[in-house]
Short mmCIF file of C-alpha atoms in Angstrom, two decimals:
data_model
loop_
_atom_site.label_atom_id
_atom_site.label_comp_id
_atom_site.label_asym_id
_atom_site.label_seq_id
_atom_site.Cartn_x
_atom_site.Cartn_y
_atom_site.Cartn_z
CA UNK Q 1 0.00 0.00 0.00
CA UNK Q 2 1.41 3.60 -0.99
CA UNK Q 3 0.44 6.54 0.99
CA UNK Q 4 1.28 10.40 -0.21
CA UNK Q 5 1.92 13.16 2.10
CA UNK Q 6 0.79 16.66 1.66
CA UNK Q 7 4.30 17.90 0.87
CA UNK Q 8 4.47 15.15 -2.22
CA UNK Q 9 1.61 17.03 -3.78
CA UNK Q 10 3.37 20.29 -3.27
CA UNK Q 11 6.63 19.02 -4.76
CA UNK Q 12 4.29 17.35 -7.87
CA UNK Q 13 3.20 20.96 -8.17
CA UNK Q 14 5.90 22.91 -8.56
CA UNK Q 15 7.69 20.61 -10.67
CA UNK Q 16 4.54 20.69 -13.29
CA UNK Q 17 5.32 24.86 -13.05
CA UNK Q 18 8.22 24.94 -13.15
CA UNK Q 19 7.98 22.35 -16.38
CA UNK Q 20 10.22 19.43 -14.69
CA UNK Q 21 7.36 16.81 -14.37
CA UNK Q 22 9.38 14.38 -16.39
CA UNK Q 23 12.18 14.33 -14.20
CA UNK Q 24 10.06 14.45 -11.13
CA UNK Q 25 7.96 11.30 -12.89
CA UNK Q 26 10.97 9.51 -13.96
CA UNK Q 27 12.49 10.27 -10.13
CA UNK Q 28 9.36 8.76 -8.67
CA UNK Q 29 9.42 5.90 -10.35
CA UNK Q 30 12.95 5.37 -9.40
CA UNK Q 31 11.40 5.71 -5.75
CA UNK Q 32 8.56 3.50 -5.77
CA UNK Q 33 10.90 0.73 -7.80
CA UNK Q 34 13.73 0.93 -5.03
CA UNK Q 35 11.09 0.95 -1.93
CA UNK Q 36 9.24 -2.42 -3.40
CA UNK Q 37 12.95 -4.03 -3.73
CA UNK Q 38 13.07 -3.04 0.10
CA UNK Q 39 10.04 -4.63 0.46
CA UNK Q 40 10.07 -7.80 -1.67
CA UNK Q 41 13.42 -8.79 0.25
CA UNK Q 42 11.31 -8.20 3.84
CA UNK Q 43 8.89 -10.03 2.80
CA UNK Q 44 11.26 -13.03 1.63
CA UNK Q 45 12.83 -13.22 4.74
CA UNK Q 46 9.64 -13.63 6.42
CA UNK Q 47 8.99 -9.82 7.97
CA UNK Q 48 5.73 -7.58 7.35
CA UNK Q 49 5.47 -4.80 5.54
CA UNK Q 50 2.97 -2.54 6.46
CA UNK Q 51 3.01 0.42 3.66
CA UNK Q 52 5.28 2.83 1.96
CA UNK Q 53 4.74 7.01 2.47
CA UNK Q 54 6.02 9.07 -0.27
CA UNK Q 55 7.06 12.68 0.63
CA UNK Q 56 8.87 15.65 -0.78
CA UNK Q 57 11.78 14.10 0.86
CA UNK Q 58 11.72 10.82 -0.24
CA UNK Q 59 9.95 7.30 0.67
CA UNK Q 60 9.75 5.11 3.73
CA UNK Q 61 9.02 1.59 3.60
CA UNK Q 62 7.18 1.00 7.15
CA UNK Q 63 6.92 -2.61 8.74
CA UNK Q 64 7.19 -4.67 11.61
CA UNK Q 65 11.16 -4.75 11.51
CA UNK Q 66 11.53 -4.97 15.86
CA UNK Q 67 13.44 -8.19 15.85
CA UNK Q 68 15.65 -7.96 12.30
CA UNK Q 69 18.79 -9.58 12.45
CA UNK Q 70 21.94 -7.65 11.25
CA UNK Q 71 22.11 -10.08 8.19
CA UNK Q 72 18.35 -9.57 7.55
CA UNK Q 73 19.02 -5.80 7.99
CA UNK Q 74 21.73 -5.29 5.73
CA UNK Q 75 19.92 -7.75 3.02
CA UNK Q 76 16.59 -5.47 3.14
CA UNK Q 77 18.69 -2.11 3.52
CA UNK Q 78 21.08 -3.53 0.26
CA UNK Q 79 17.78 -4.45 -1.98
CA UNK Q 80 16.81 -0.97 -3.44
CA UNK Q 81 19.87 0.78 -3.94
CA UNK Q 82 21.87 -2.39 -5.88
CA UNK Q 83 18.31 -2.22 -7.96
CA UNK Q 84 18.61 1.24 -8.75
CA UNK Q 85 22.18 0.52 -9.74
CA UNK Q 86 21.09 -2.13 -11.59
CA UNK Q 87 18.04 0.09 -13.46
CA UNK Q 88 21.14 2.24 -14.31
CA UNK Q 89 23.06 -0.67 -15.82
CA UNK Q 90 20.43 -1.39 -17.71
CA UNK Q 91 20.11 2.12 -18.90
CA UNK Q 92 22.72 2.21 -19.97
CA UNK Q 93 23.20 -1.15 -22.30
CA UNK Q 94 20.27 0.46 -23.35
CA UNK Q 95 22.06 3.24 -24.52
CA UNK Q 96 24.45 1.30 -26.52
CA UNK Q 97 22.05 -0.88 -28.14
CA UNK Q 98 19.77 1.95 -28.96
CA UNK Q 99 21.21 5.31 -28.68
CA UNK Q 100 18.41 7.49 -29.76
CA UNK Q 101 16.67 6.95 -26.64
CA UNK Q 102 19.61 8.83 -24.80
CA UNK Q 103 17.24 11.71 -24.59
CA UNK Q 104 14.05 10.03 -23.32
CA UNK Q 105 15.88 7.96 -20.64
CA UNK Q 106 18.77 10.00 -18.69
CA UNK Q 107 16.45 11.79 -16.22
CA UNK Q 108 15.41 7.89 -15.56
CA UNK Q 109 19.51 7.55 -15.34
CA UNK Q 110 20.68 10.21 -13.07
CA UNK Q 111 17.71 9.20 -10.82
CA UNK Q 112 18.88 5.82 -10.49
CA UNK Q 113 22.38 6.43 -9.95
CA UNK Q 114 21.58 9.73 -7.23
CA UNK Q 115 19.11 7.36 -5.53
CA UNK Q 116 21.91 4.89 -5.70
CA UNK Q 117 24.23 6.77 -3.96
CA UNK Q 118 22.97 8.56 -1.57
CA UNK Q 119 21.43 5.45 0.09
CA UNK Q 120 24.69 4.18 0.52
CA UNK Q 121 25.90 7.26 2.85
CA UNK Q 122 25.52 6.52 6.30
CA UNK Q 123 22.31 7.19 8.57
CA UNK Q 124 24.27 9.04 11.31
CA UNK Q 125 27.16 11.17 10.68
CA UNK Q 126 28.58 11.13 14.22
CA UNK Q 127 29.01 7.79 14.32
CA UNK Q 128 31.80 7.67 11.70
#
C-alpha cells in the first residue's frame, strides 16, 4: 500500500510549473521501484510490511522490523539501492544498443544512480 503526504503534492506541483514533471515522474518511479525491492526482500525473509509514504523528501518503507537480524538488515537495507544501480546498468546497455533513446531515458539515469548513492551514505554522521 502507498500513501502520499501533503508535501508530495506540493513538490508534484511545482515541478509541473516549473515544467520538470518528467524528471520528477521519472524520479518517482525510481522511488517507488527501489522501496518495493526493500520490500520484496522483507517479505522473503519472512517480515511484514505494512506500507510505503512518499514525501517531498523521499519514501519510507514501514513494517514490523523490531526483531531484524543484522544479516536480515543489511539484506533489506542492500535491496533498493543495488536495484537502482542495476536500473542504471540497464540504462545504460540500453544506450548502446539503442542510442536514440539517450534523450528520453537520462532523467530515468541520473535518478537511479543519485538514488543509488545517496542510500549508501551513512544514517548518522557522528558515528563515523
Amino acid at each position: 500500500k502507498i500513501k502520499v503526504g501533503a508535501s508530495f503534492f506540493a513538490l508534484a506541483f511545482f515541478m509541473l510549473i516549473t515544467k520538470n514533471g518528467v524528471y520528477f515522474l521519472y524520479y518517482i518511479i525510481a522511488v517507488i521501484l527501489h522501496e518495493f525491492a526493500h520490500a520484496r526482500v522483507a517479505l522473503k525473509l519472512g517480515y511484514k510490511t505494512k506500507d510505503i509514504c512518499l514525501s517531498a523528501f523521499g519514501a519510507v518503507l514501514y513494517g514490523d522490523f523490531n526483531e531484524v537480524t543484522f544479516c536480515d538488515e543489511a539484506k533489506i537495507a542492500l535491496a533498493g539501492p543495488f536495484l537502482n544501480l542495476f536500473m542504471a546498468v540497464c540504462t545504460l546497455a540500453l544506450w548502446w544498443v539503442f542510442p536514440s533513446l539517450y534523450t528520453f531515458t537520462q532523467p530515468f539515469y541520473i535518478a537511479n544512480v543519485c538514488i543509488f548513492a545517496i542510500n549508501l551514505l551513512p544514517d548518522n554522521f557522528s558515528e563515523i
